[in-house]
PDB file of C-alpha atoms in Angstrom:
ATOM      1  CA  MET Y1446     -10.880  -6.261 -16.343  1.00 52.00           C
ATOM      2  CA  THR Y1447     -10.723 -10.148 -16.601  1.00 70.00           C
ATOM      3  CA  SER Y1448      -9.939 -11.059 -13.430  1.00 85.00           C
ATOM      4  CA  PRO Y1449     -13.304 -12.771 -11.416  1.00 89.00           C
ATOM      5  CA  PHE Y1450     -12.673 -11.220  -8.401  1.00 95.00           C
ATOM      6  CA  LEU Y1451     -13.413  -7.519  -9.868  1.00 97.00           C
ATOM      7  CA  ARG Y1452     -16.846  -5.753  -9.673  1.00 98.00           C
ATOM      8  CA  VAL Y1453     -16.277  -2.549 -11.749  1.00 98.00           C
ATOM      9  CA  SER Y1454     -19.228  -0.037 -11.653  1.00 98.00           C
ATOM     10  CA  ASP Y1455     -20.834   0.234 -14.833  1.00 98.00           C
ATOM     11  CA  GLU Y1456     -19.433   4.048 -15.130  1.00 98.00           C
ATOM     12  CA  VAL Y1457     -16.245   3.480 -14.266  1.00 98.00           C
ATOM     13  CA  ARG Y1458     -16.106   0.577 -16.754  1.00 98.00           C
ATOM     14  CA  THR Y1459     -17.715   2.736 -19.475  1.00 98.00           C
ATOM     15  CA  ALA Y1460     -15.242   5.233 -18.900  1.00 98.00           C
ATOM     16  CA  LEU Y1461     -12.310   2.761 -19.237  1.00 98.00           C
ATOM     17  CA  ALA Y1462     -14.055   1.723 -22.324  1.00 97.00           C
ATOM     18  CA  GLU Y1463     -13.932   5.067 -24.059  1.00 97.00           C
ATOM     19  CA  GLY Y1464     -10.564   5.856 -22.565  1.00 97.00           C
ATOM     20  CA  ARG Y1465     -11.518   8.447 -20.310  1.00 98.00           C
ATOM     21  CA  ALA Y1466      -9.861   9.613 -17.149  1.00 98.00           C
ATOM     22  CA  VAL Y1467     -10.332   7.495 -14.116  1.00 99.00           C
ATOM     23  CA  VAL Y1468      -8.782   8.353 -10.789  1.00 99.00           C
ATOM     24  CA  ALA Y1469      -8.607   5.131  -7.975  1.00 99.00           C
ATOM     25  CA  LEU Y1470      -9.396   6.055  -4.526  1.00 99.00           C
ATOM     26  CA  GLU Y1471      -8.921   4.617  -1.618  1.00 98.00           C
ATOM     27  CA  SER Y1472     -11.667   3.459   0.988  1.00 98.00           C
ATOM     28  CA  SER Y1473      -9.128   3.024   4.546  1.00 95.00           C
ATOM     29  CA  LEU Y1474      -9.778   6.690   5.466  1.00 95.00           C
ATOM     30  CA  ILE Y1475     -13.548   5.968   5.607  1.00 97.00           C
ATOM     31  CA  ALA Y1476     -13.204   2.943   7.874  1.00 95.00           C
ATOM     32  CA  GLN Y1477     -10.264   3.834   9.869  1.00 92.00           C
ATOM     33  CA  GLY Y1478      -8.942   6.962   9.154  1.00 90.00           C
ATOM     34  CA  LEU Y1479     -11.110  10.002   9.848  1.00 92.00           C
ATOM     35  CA  PRO Y1480     -14.202   9.911  12.593  1.00 92.00           C
ATOM     36  CA  VAL Y1481     -17.714  10.134  11.973  1.00 96.00           C
ATOM     37  CA  PRO Y1482     -19.114  12.079  10.096  1.00 97.00           C
ATOM     38  CA  HIS Y1483     -16.187  13.398   8.658  1.00 96.00           C
ATOM     39  CA  ASN Y1484     -15.178  10.108   6.801  1.00 97.00           C
ATOM     40  CA  LEU Y1485     -18.096   9.900   4.745  1.00 98.00           C
ATOM     41  CA  GLU Y1486     -18.083  13.519   3.740  1.00 98.00           C
ATOM     42  CA  THR Y1487     -14.366  13.529   3.055  1.00 98.00           C
ATOM     43  CA  ALA Y1488     -14.707  10.182   0.776  1.00 98.00           C
ATOM     44  CA  LEU Y1489     -17.977  12.151  -1.168  1.00 99.00           C
ATOM     45  CA  ALA Y1490     -16.004  15.662  -1.403  1.00 99.00           C
ATOM     46  CA  ALA Y1491     -12.538  13.656  -2.494  1.00 99.00           C
ATOM     47  CA  GLU Y1492     -15.098  12.030  -5.328  1.00 99.00           C
ATOM     48  CA  ALA Y1493     -16.633  15.317  -6.539  1.00 99.00           C
ATOM     49  CA  ALA Y1494     -13.239  17.078  -6.749  1.00 99.00           C
ATOM     50  CA  VAL Y1495     -11.921  14.224  -9.320  1.00 99.00           C
ATOM     51  CA  ARG Y1496     -15.559  14.686 -11.091  1.00 99.00           C
ATOM     52  CA  GLU Y1497     -14.758  18.638 -11.124  1.00 98.00           C
ATOM     53  CA  SER Y1498     -11.467  17.933 -12.491  1.00 98.00           C
ATOM     54  CA  GLY Y1499     -13.184  15.920 -15.285  1.00 98.00           C
ATOM     55  CA  ALA Y1500     -12.224  12.355 -14.196  1.00 99.00           C
ATOM     56  CA  VAL Y1501     -14.272   9.551 -12.954  1.00 99.00           C
ATOM     57  CA  PRO Y1502     -13.767   8.690  -9.178  1.00 99.00           C
ATOM     58  CA  ALA Y1503     -13.452   4.953  -8.366  1.00 99.00           C
ATOM     59  CA  THR Y1504     -13.306   4.207  -4.666  1.00 99.00           C
ATOM     60  CA  THR Y1505     -11.878   0.907  -4.149  1.00 99.00           C
ATOM     61  CA  ALA Y1506     -13.211  -1.377  -1.073  1.00 99.00           C
ATOM     62  CA  LEU Y1507     -13.775  -5.334  -0.724  1.00 99.00           C
ATOM     63  CA  ASP Y1508     -17.527  -6.608  -0.437  1.00 98.00           C
ATOM     64  CA  GLY Y1509     -18.617 -10.137  -0.856  1.00 97.00           C
ATOM     65  CA  GLY Y1510     -15.823 -11.551  -2.223  1.00 97.00           C
ATOM     66  CA  ARG Y1511     -15.228  -9.111  -4.973  1.00 98.00           C
ATOM     67  CA  LEU Y1512     -12.585  -6.313  -5.655  1.00 99.00           C
ATOM     68  CA  VAL Y1513     -15.024  -3.592  -5.935  1.00 99.00           C
ATOM     69  CA  VAL Y1514     -14.173  -0.653  -8.276  1.00 99.00           C
ATOM     70  CA  GLY Y1515     -16.038   2.189  -8.107  1.00 99.00           C
ATOM     71  CA  ALA Y1516     -18.382   1.906  -4.777  1.00 98.00           C
ATOM     72  CA  ASP Y1517     -21.714   3.127  -4.782  1.00 98.00           C
ATOM     73  CA  ARG Y1518     -23.115   5.441  -1.866  1.00 98.00           C
ATOM     74  CA  GLU Y1519     -24.741   2.068   0.107  1.00 98.00           C
ATOM     75  CA  LEU Y1520     -21.266   0.476   0.252  1.00 99.00           C
ATOM     76  CA  LEU Y1521     -19.680   3.708   1.268  1.00 99.00           C
ATOM     77  CA  GLU Y1522     -21.972   4.259   3.859  1.00 98.00           C
ATOM     78  CA  ARG Y1523     -21.246   0.766   5.289  1.00 98.00           C
ATOM     79  CA  LEU Y1524     -17.857   1.202   5.143  1.00 98.00           C
ATOM     80  CA  ALA Y1525     -18.502   4.411   7.498  1.00 98.00           C
ATOM     81  CA  ASP Y1526     -20.446   2.824  10.055  1.00 98.00           C
ATOM     82  CA  PRO Y1527     -18.605   2.316  13.029  1.00 95.00           C
ATOM     83  CA  GLU Y1528     -20.835  -0.099  14.237  1.00 96.00           C
ATOM     84  CA  ARG Y1529     -19.880  -2.693  11.275  1.00 96.00           C
ATOM     85  CA  SER Y1530     -16.945  -4.882  11.650  1.00 96.00           C
ATOM     86  CA  VAL Y1531     -14.781  -3.584   8.758  1.00 97.00           C
ATOM     87  CA  ALA Y1532     -11.086  -4.998   8.016  1.00 96.00           C
ATOM     88  CA  LYS Y1533      -8.218  -2.979   6.731  1.00 95.00           C
ATOM     89  CA  SER Y1534      -6.880  -5.142   4.088  1.00 96.00           C
ATOM     90  CA  GLY Y1535      -3.484  -4.104   2.728  1.00 95.00           C
ATOM     91  CA  SER Y1536      -1.904  -5.774  -0.593  1.00 96.00           C
ATOM     92  CA  ARG Y1537      -0.955  -8.688   1.191  1.00 96.00           C
ATOM     93  CA  ASP Y1538      -4.074  -9.405   2.593  1.00 97.00           C
ATOM     94  CA  LEU Y1539      -6.395  -8.962  -0.401  1.00 98.00           C
ATOM     95  CA  GLY Y1540      -6.537 -12.799  -1.002  1.00 97.00           C
ATOM     96  CA  PRO Y1541      -7.602 -14.179   2.573  1.00 98.00           C
ATOM     97  CA  LEU Y1542      -9.803 -11.203   2.810  1.00 98.00           C
ATOM     98  CA  LEU Y1543     -11.664 -12.031  -0.574  1.00 98.00           C
ATOM     99  CA  ALA Y1544     -11.894 -15.819   0.062  1.00 98.00           C
ATOM    100  CA  ALA Y1545     -13.569 -14.834   3.542  1.00 98.00           C
ATOM    101  CA  GLY Y1546     -15.941 -12.579   1.885  1.00 98.00           C
ATOM    102  CA  ARG Y1547     -14.906  -9.927   4.223  1.00 98.00           C
ATOM    103  CA  LEU Y1548     -16.224  -6.533   4.143  1.00 98.00           C
ATOM    104  CA  ALA Y1549     -12.829  -4.458   4.188  1.00 98.00           C
ATOM    105  CA  SER Y1550     -11.111  -0.952   3.107  1.00 98.00           C
ATOM    106  CA  THR Y1551      -8.386  -0.690   0.950  1.00 98.00           C
ATOM    107  CA  THR Y1552      -5.080   1.113   1.893  1.00 95.00           C
ATOM    108  CA  VAL Y1553      -2.552   2.496  -0.110  1.00 97.00           C
ATOM    109  CA  SER Y1554      -0.774  -0.853  -1.404  1.00 97.00           C
ATOM    110  CA  ALA Y1555      -4.312  -2.412  -1.711  1.00 98.00           C
ATOM    111  CA  THR Y1556      -5.725  -0.241  -4.228  1.00 99.00           C
ATOM    112  CA  MET Y1557      -2.566   0.418  -6.176  1.00 98.00           C
ATOM    113  CA  ARG Y1558      -2.928  -3.322  -6.742  1.00 98.00           C
ATOM    114  CA  ILE Y1559      -6.860  -3.115  -7.741  1.00 98.00           C
ATOM    115  CA  ALA Y1560      -6.144   0.344  -9.799  1.00 98.00           C
ATOM    116  CA  HIS Y1561      -3.772  -2.040 -11.933  1.00 98.00           C
ATOM    117  CA  MET Y1562      -5.683  -4.933 -12.299  1.00 97.00           C
ATOM    118  CA  SER Y1563      -8.491  -2.531 -13.357  1.00 98.00           C
ATOM    119  CA  GLY Y1564      -6.320  -0.436 -16.021  1.00 97.00           C
ATOM    120  CA  ILE Y1565      -6.330   2.881 -13.978  1.00 98.00           C
ATOM    121  CA  ALA Y1566      -3.159   4.903 -14.037  1.00 98.00           C
ATOM    122  CA  ILE Y1567      -3.803   7.424 -11.368  1.00 99.00           C
ATOM    123  CA  PHE Y1568      -4.816   6.888  -7.587  1.00 99.00           C
ATOM    124  CA  ALA Y1569      -5.118   9.839  -5.333  1.00 99.00           C
ATOM    125  CA  THR Y1570      -4.487   9.501  -1.409  1.00 98.00           C
ATOM    126  CA  GLY Y1571      -3.597  11.763   1.882  1.00 97.00           C
ATOM    127  CA  GLY Y1572      -0.308  10.059   2.731  1.00 96.00           C
ATOM    128  CA  ILE Y1573       1.547   6.821   1.766  1.00 97.00           C
ATOM    129  CA  GLY Y1574       3.123   4.658   4.283  1.00 93.00           C
ATOM    130  CA  GLY Y1575       6.894   4.431   4.958  1.00 93.00           C
ATOM    131  CA  VAL Y1576       9.632   3.834   7.415  1.00 93.00           C
ATOM    132  CA  HIS Y1577       8.381   4.358  10.851  1.00 85.00           C
ATOM    133  CA  ARG Y1578      10.321   6.274  13.263  1.00 85.00           C
ATOM    134  CA  GLY Y1579      12.599   3.521  15.368  1.00 81.00           C
ATOM    135  CA  ALA Y1580      12.558   0.786  12.399  1.00 80.00           C
ATOM    136  CA  ALA Y1581      16.099   0.571  12.993  1.00 79.00           C
ATOM    137  CA  SER Y1582      15.330  -2.146  15.528  1.00 79.00           C
ATOM    138  CA  SER Y1583      11.680  -2.671  14.799  1.00 81.00           C
ATOM    139  CA  PHE Y1584      11.959  -2.974  11.343  1.00 83.00           C
ATOM    140  CA  ASP Y1585       8.580  -1.795  10.784  1.00 84.00           C
ATOM    141  CA  VAL Y1586       7.975  -0.577   7.094  1.00 86.00           C
ATOM    142  CA  SER Y1587       5.121  -0.007   5.398  1.00 90.00           C
ATOM    143  CA  SER Y1588       4.057  -2.331   2.293  1.00 94.00           C
ATOM    144  CA  ASP Y1589       3.227   0.945   0.403  1.00 96.00           C
ATOM    145  CA  ILE Y1590       7.140   1.068  -0.463  1.00 97.00           C
ATOM    146  CA  ASP Y1591       7.428  -2.351  -2.168  1.00 97.00           C
ATOM    147  CA  GLU Y1592       4.006  -1.528  -3.817  1.00 98.00           C
ATOM    148  CA  LEU Y1593       5.141   1.563  -5.224  1.00 98.00           C
ATOM    149  CA  ALA Y1594       8.283  -0.301  -7.002  1.00 97.00           C
ATOM    150  CA  ALA Y1595       6.267  -2.850  -8.112  1.00 97.00           C
ATOM    151  CA  THR Y1596       3.095  -1.899  -9.719  1.00 98.00           C
ATOM    152  CA  PRO Y1597       2.959   0.608 -12.687  1.00 98.00           C
ATOM    153  CA  VAL Y1598       0.465   3.262 -10.950  1.00 98.00           C
ATOM    154  CA  ALA Y1599       1.075   6.634 -10.198  1.00 99.00           C
ATOM    155  CA  VAL Y1600       0.115   8.181  -6.711  1.00 99.00           C
ATOM    156  CA  VAL Y1601      -0.713  11.906  -5.815  1.00 99.00           C
ATOM    157  CA  SER Y1602      -0.284  12.486  -1.966  1.00 99.00           C
ATOM    158  CA  SER Y1603       1.152  15.090   0.302  1.00 98.00           C
ATOM    159  CA  GLY Y1604       3.984  13.140   0.840  1.00 96.00           C
ATOM    160  CA  ALA Y1605       4.232  10.258   3.636  1.00 96.00           C
ATOM    161  CA  LYS Y1606       2.560  10.626   6.855  1.00 90.00           C
ATOM    162  CA  SER Y1607       4.692  12.651   9.302  1.00 90.00           C
ATOM    163  CA  ILE Y1608       4.577  10.650  12.086  1.00 89.00           C
ATOM    164  CA  LEU Y1609       6.858   8.179   9.777  1.00 93.00           C
ATOM    165  CA  ASP Y1610      10.832   9.006   9.637  1.00 93.00           C
ATOM    166  CA  LEU Y1611      10.804  11.190   6.395  1.00 96.00           C
ATOM    167  CA  PRO Y1612      14.213  10.995   5.589  1.00 96.00           C
ATOM    168  CA  ALA Y1613      14.206   7.410   5.599  1.00 96.00           C
ATOM    169  CA  THR Y1614      11.114   7.092   3.966  1.00 97.00           C
ATOM    170  CA  LEU Y1615      12.558   9.233   0.840  1.00 98.00           C
ATOM    171  CA  GLU Y1616      15.909   6.925   1.202  1.00 97.00           C
ATOM    172  CA  MET Y1617      14.010   3.904   0.955  1.00 97.00           C
ATOM    173  CA  LEU Y1618      11.805   5.228  -2.138  1.00 98.00           C
ATOM    174  CA  GLU Y1619      15.619   5.723  -3.574  1.00 97.00           C
ATOM    175  CA  THR Y1620      16.460   2.329  -3.360  1.00 97.00           C
ATOM    176  CA  ARG Y1621      13.640   0.892  -4.362  1.00 96.00           C
ATOM    177  CA  ARG Y1622      13.738   2.917  -7.799  1.00 96.00           C
ATOM    178  CA  VAL Y1623      10.532   4.996  -7.067  1.00 98.00           C
ATOM    179  CA  PRO Y1624      10.700   8.694  -8.482  1.00 98.00           C
ATOM    180  CA  VAL Y1625       9.354  11.359  -6.482  1.00 98.00           C
ATOM    181  CA  ILE Y1626       7.891  14.096  -8.386  1.00 99.00           C
ATOM    182  CA  GLY Y1627       7.414  17.937  -6.759  1.00 99.00           C
ATOM    183  CA  TYR Y1628       4.447  19.066  -8.110  1.00 99.00           C
ATOM    184  CA  GLY Y1629       4.839  22.954  -7.967  1.00 98.00           C
ATOM    185  CA  VAL Y1630       7.366  22.402  -5.055  1.00 98.00           C
ATOM    186  CA  ASP Y1631      11.027  21.452  -4.796  1.00 98.00           C
ATOM    187  CA  GLU Y1632      10.862  19.883  -1.527  1.00 97.00           C
ATOM    188  CA  PHE Y1633       9.049  16.859   0.021  1.00 98.00           C
ATOM    189  CA  PRO Y1634       6.067  18.020   1.928  1.00 97.00           C
ATOM    190  CA  ALA Y1635       5.453  16.789   5.726  1.00 96.00           C
ATOM    191  CA  PHE Y1636       1.714  16.036   5.438  1.00 96.00           C
ATOM    192  CA  TYR Y1637       0.341  18.705   7.904  1.00 96.00           C
ATOM    193  CA  SER Y1638       2.746  20.674   7.102  1.00 97.00           C
ATOM    194  CA  VAL Y1639       4.294  22.501   3.624  1.00 96.00           C
ATOM    195  CA  THR Y1640       7.854  22.110   4.050  1.00 94.00           C
ATOM    196  CA  SER Y1641       9.882  19.192   5.787  1.00 95.00           C
ATOM    197  CA  GLY Y1642      13.464  20.499   4.718  1.00 94.00           C
ATOM    198  CA  LEU Y1643      14.353  17.405   2.091  1.00 97.00           C
ATOM    199  CA  GLN Y1644      14.440  18.277  -1.357  1.00 97.00           C
ATOM    200  CA  VAL Y1645      12.832  15.903  -4.152  1.00 98.00           C
ATOM    201  CA  ALA Y1646      14.797  14.874  -7.310  1.00 95.00           C
ATOM    202  CA  HIS Y1647      12.398  16.226  -9.891  1.00 98.00           C
ATOM    203  CA  ARG Y1648       9.668  18.705 -10.219  1.00 99.00           C
ATOM    204  CA  VAL Y1649       6.634  19.176 -12.643  1.00 99.00           C
ATOM    205  CA  ASP Y1650       4.580  22.354 -12.602  1.00 98.00           C
ATOM    206  CA  GLY Y1651       0.998  21.533 -13.961  1.00 98.00           C
ATOM    207  CA  PRO Y1652      -0.644  18.451 -14.777  1.00 98.00           C
ATOM    208  CA  ALA Y1653       0.506  18.541 -18.650  1.00 98.00           C
ATOM    209  CA  GLU Y1654       3.890  17.988 -17.251  1.00 98.00           C
ATOM    210  CA  ALA Y1655       3.033  15.418 -14.652  1.00 99.00           C
ATOM    211  CA  ALA Y1656       1.280  13.305 -17.221  1.00 98.00           C
ATOM    212  CA  ASP Y1657       4.263  13.538 -19.453  1.00 98.00           C
ATOM    213  CA  ALA Y1658       6.246  12.178 -16.556  1.00 98.00           C
ATOM    214  CA  VAL Y1659       4.089   9.514 -15.989  1.00 98.00           C
ATOM    215  CA  ARG Y1660       3.847   8.552 -19.506  1.00 97.00           C
ATOM    216  CA  ALA Y1661       7.335   8.608 -20.110  1.00 97.00           C
ATOM    217  CA  HIS Y1662       8.051   6.346 -16.630  1.00 98.00           C
ATOM    218  CA  ARG Y1663       5.425   3.663 -18.004  1.00 95.00           C
ATOM    219  CA  ALA Y1664       6.957   3.579 -21.433  1.00 95.00           C
ATOM    220  CA  ILE Y1665      10.405   2.181 -19.663  1.00 95.00           C
ATOM    221  CA  GLN Y1666      10.329  -1.679 -19.238  1.00 91.00           C
ATOM    222  CA  GLY Y1667      10.329  -2.710 -15.976  1.00 91.00           C
ATOM    223  CA  SER Y1668       9.003   0.483 -14.224  1.00 94.00           C
ATOM    224  CA  GLY Y1669       7.096   0.404 -11.119  1.00 97.00           C
ATOM    225  CA  GLY Y1670       5.113   3.301  -9.512  1.00 98.00           C
ATOM    226  CA  LEU Y1671       5.657   6.728  -9.030  1.00 98.00           C
ATOM    227  CA  LEU Y1672       5.153   9.076  -6.371  1.00 99.00           C
ATOM    228  CA  ILE Y1673       3.718  12.821  -7.377  1.00 99.00           C
ATOM    229  CA  VAL Y1674       3.604  15.179  -4.347  1.00 99.00           C
ATOM    230  CA  GLN Y1675       2.090  18.320  -3.231  1.00 98.00           C
ATOM    231  CA  PRO Y1676       1.801  20.000  -0.034  1.00 98.00           C
ATOM    232  CA  PRO Y1677      -1.446  20.601   2.105  1.00 98.00           C
ATOM    233  CA  PRO Y1678      -3.397  24.145   1.473  1.00 97.00           C
ATOM    234  CA  ALA Y1679      -1.105  26.349   2.509  1.00 95.00           C
ATOM    235  CA  ASP Y1680      -4.502  27.941   4.473  1.00 96.00           C
ATOM    236  CA  LEU Y1681      -4.524  24.699   6.519  1.00 97.00           C
ATOM    237  CA  ALA Y1682      -0.809  23.805   6.996  1.00 97.00           C
ATOM    238  CA  LEU Y1683       0.538  23.247  10.312  1.00 97.00           C
ATOM    239  CA  ASP Y1684       4.071  25.025  11.693  1.00 96.00           C
ATOM    240  CA  VAL Y1685       6.429  21.689  11.323  1.00 94.00           C
ATOM    241  CA  ALA Y1686       8.042  21.924  14.099  1.00 94.00           C
ATOM    242  CA  GLU Y1687       5.336  22.316  16.476  1.00 96.00           C
ATOM    243  CA  VAL Y1688       3.820  19.149  14.615  1.00 96.00           C
ATOM    244  CA  ASP Y1689       6.963  17.434  15.189  1.00 94.00           C
ATOM    245  CA  ALA Y1690       7.473  18.198  18.934  1.00 96.00           C
ATOM    246  CA  TRP Y1691       3.526  16.711  18.899  1.00 96.00           C
ATOM    247  CA  ILE Y1692       4.651  13.566  17.598  1.00 94.00           C
ATOM    248  CA  LYS Y1693       7.527  13.317  19.993  1.00 93.00           C
ATOM    249  CA  ASP Y1694       5.309  13.908  22.816  1.00 95.00           C
ATOM    250  CA  GLY Y1695       2.852  11.224  21.013  1.00 93.00           C
ATOM    251  CA  LEU Y1696       5.384   8.800  20.966  1.00 89.00           C
ATOM    252  CA  ARG Y1697       6.555   9.170  24.682  1.00 93.00           C
ATOM    253  CA  ASP Y1698       2.755   8.901  25.345  1.00 94.00           C
ATOM    254  CA  ALA Y1699       2.455   5.586  23.507  1.00 90.00           C
ATOM    255  CA  ILE Y1700       5.562   4.342  25.446  1.00 90.00           C
ATOM    256  CA  ASP Y1701       4.225   5.588  28.937  1.00 94.00           C
ATOM    257  CA  THR Y1702       0.821   4.025  28.335  1.00 93.00           C
ATOM    258  CA  GLY Y1703       2.314   0.648  26.643  1.00 92.00           C
ATOM    259  CA  VAL Y1704       1.197   0.969  23.440  1.00 87.00           C
ATOM    260  CA  ARG Y1705       3.058  -1.239  21.073  1.00 79.00           C
ATOM    261  CA  GLY Y1706       2.657  -2.317  17.325  1.00 70.00           C
ATOM    262  CA  GLY Y1707       0.051  -1.608  14.803  1.00 66.00           C
ATOM    263  CA  ALA Y1708      -1.712   0.409  17.772  1.00 74.00           C
ATOM    264  CA  VAL Y1709       1.036   3.334  17.720  1.00 78.00           C
ATOM    265  CA  THR Y1710      -0.186   4.972  14.975  1.00 77.00           C
ATOM    266  CA  PRO Y1711      -4.108   5.564  15.555  1.00 78.00           C
ATOM    267  CA  HIS Y1712      -2.885   6.181  19.083  1.00 86.00           C
ATOM    268  CA  LEU Y1713      -0.299   8.942  17.587  1.00 88.00           C
ATOM    269  CA  LEU Y1714      -3.079  10.226  15.163  1.00 84.00           C
ATOM    270  CA  GLY Y1715      -5.745  10.725  18.256  1.00 88.00           C
ATOM    271  CA  PHE Y1716      -2.871  12.362  20.227  1.00 93.00           C
ATOM    272  CA  LEU Y1717      -1.937  14.799  17.498  1.00 94.00           C
ATOM    273  CA  ALA Y1718      -5.851  15.444  16.927  1.00 92.00           C
ATOM    274  CA  ARG Y1719      -6.064  16.154  20.729  1.00 94.00           C
ATOM    275  CA  ALA Y1720      -2.938  18.313  20.919  1.00 96.00           C
ATOM    276  CA  SER Y1721      -3.598  20.593  17.925  1.00 96.00           C
ATOM    277  CA  GLY Y1722      -7.212  21.326  19.339  1.00 96.00           C
ATOM    278  CA  GLY Y1723      -8.936  19.324  16.009  1.00 94.00           C
ATOM    279  CA  ARG Y1724      -6.035  21.199  13.506  1.00 96.00           C
ATOM    280  CA  THR Y1725      -4.787  18.124  12.493  1.00 95.00           C
ATOM    281  CA  LEU Y1726      -8.175  16.665  11.273  1.00 95.00           C
ATOM    282  CA  GLY Y1727      -8.785  19.891   9.167  1.00 96.00           C
ATOM    283  CA  VAL Y1728      -5.468  19.765   7.437  1.00 97.00           C
ATOM    284  CA  ASN Y1729      -6.105  15.922   6.630  1.00 96.00           C
ATOM    285  CA  ILE Y1730      -9.653  16.397   5.207  1.00 97.00           C
ATOM    286  CA  GLY Y1731      -8.406  19.705   3.191  1.00 98.00           C
ATOM    287  CA  LEU Y1732      -5.263  17.598   1.494  1.00 98.00           C
ATOM    288  CA  ILE Y1733      -7.207  14.481   0.791  1.00 98.00           C
ATOM    289  CA  VAL Y1734      -9.696  16.634  -1.180  1.00 99.00           C
ATOM    290  CA  ASN Y1735      -7.126  18.752  -3.046  1.00 99.00           C
ATOM    291  CA  ASN Y1736      -5.048  15.699  -3.680  1.00 99.00           C
ATOM    292  CA  ALA Y1737      -7.886  14.183  -5.390  1.00 99.00           C
ATOM    293  CA  ARG Y1738      -8.773  17.479  -7.348  1.00 99.00           C
ATOM    294  CA  THR Y1739      -4.564  17.296  -8.476  1.00 99.00           C
ATOM    295  CA  ALA Y1740      -4.843  13.723  -9.502  1.00 99.00           C
ATOM    296  CA  GLY Y1741      -8.585  14.437 -11.534  1.00 99.00           C
ATOM    297  CA  LEU Y1742      -6.543  17.045 -13.718  1.00 99.00           C
ATOM    298  CA  VAL Y1743      -3.399  14.614 -13.900  1.00 99.00           C
ATOM    299  CA  ALA Y1744      -5.623  11.572 -15.307  1.00 99.00           C
ATOM    300  CA  THR Y1745      -7.568  13.872 -17.414  1.00 98.00           C
ATOM    301  CA  ALA Y1746      -4.236  15.387 -19.092  1.00 98.00           C
ATOM    302  CA  LEU Y1747      -2.613  11.935 -19.103  1.00 98.00           C
ATOM    303  CA  MET Y1748      -5.877  10.826 -21.782  1.00 95.00           C
ATOM    304  CA  ASP Y1749      -5.495  13.801 -23.551  1.00 87.00           C
ATOM    305  CA  ARG Y1750      -2.740  12.274 -24.846  1.00 77.00           C
ATOM    306  CA  PRO Y1751      -2.337   8.682 -23.826  1.00 62.00           C
TER     307      PRO Y1751
END
């Protein structure tokens, strides 16, 4: 925690100094990912879930030329305010946005980088980015994959966002040497759905086994991050075939309406919310909180025997 750009909250700083468990949380779900008022409510619920698991939450953001680690309520409310201009920062954007003093949310890649700079080993999110459908022609591959390959932080998620090409995403993770570990499952979850038909190479059952895997991976010289995946809560999960049909309809709608580039993802998410009658939003919120809870348990187990 020596970088002059870091602004670490007293609670997080004390927890790290005392060797207690800390879980990093992203903020793009607040500023760009979820609608009002669910955005702030979900962020607070995720922090509460981390605390209930015995760890300290550290929501990250950019504010006033600093990397914030442990955002307070006032900053969370500013990030959640739709009337404010909030930039969205991947790891590539951190330097320019810091220099400009912008208020910005953090994506998976940015949060991983900030967590590592701060000495935080575990990070919880909803789903990582990956290989987009049609990437063979668009070359649209999320920087989350390269960040996972390079940055030694364990990420707990419900796989990758289901609007992506999941088989290609798994292949890319393998190519980039990123271990994918099922948390109580043998199959890669499909974000909104429990099953994808895609097997994972490794499985752990419970926080102690997950912590052992993180510990061993970090001990290997040159290792980057690893991905621990668990499905959404079963009572909220949607049928994978139904979701896939909605995604295909949404992609056709994007083409028909001229939506291109970075606008495709929010267009698809909005389409899915409408097609599902709002059910995708409920799944998204549920899995974010559930992943935060699991990350807290893993972080606590990791600190029990660091």
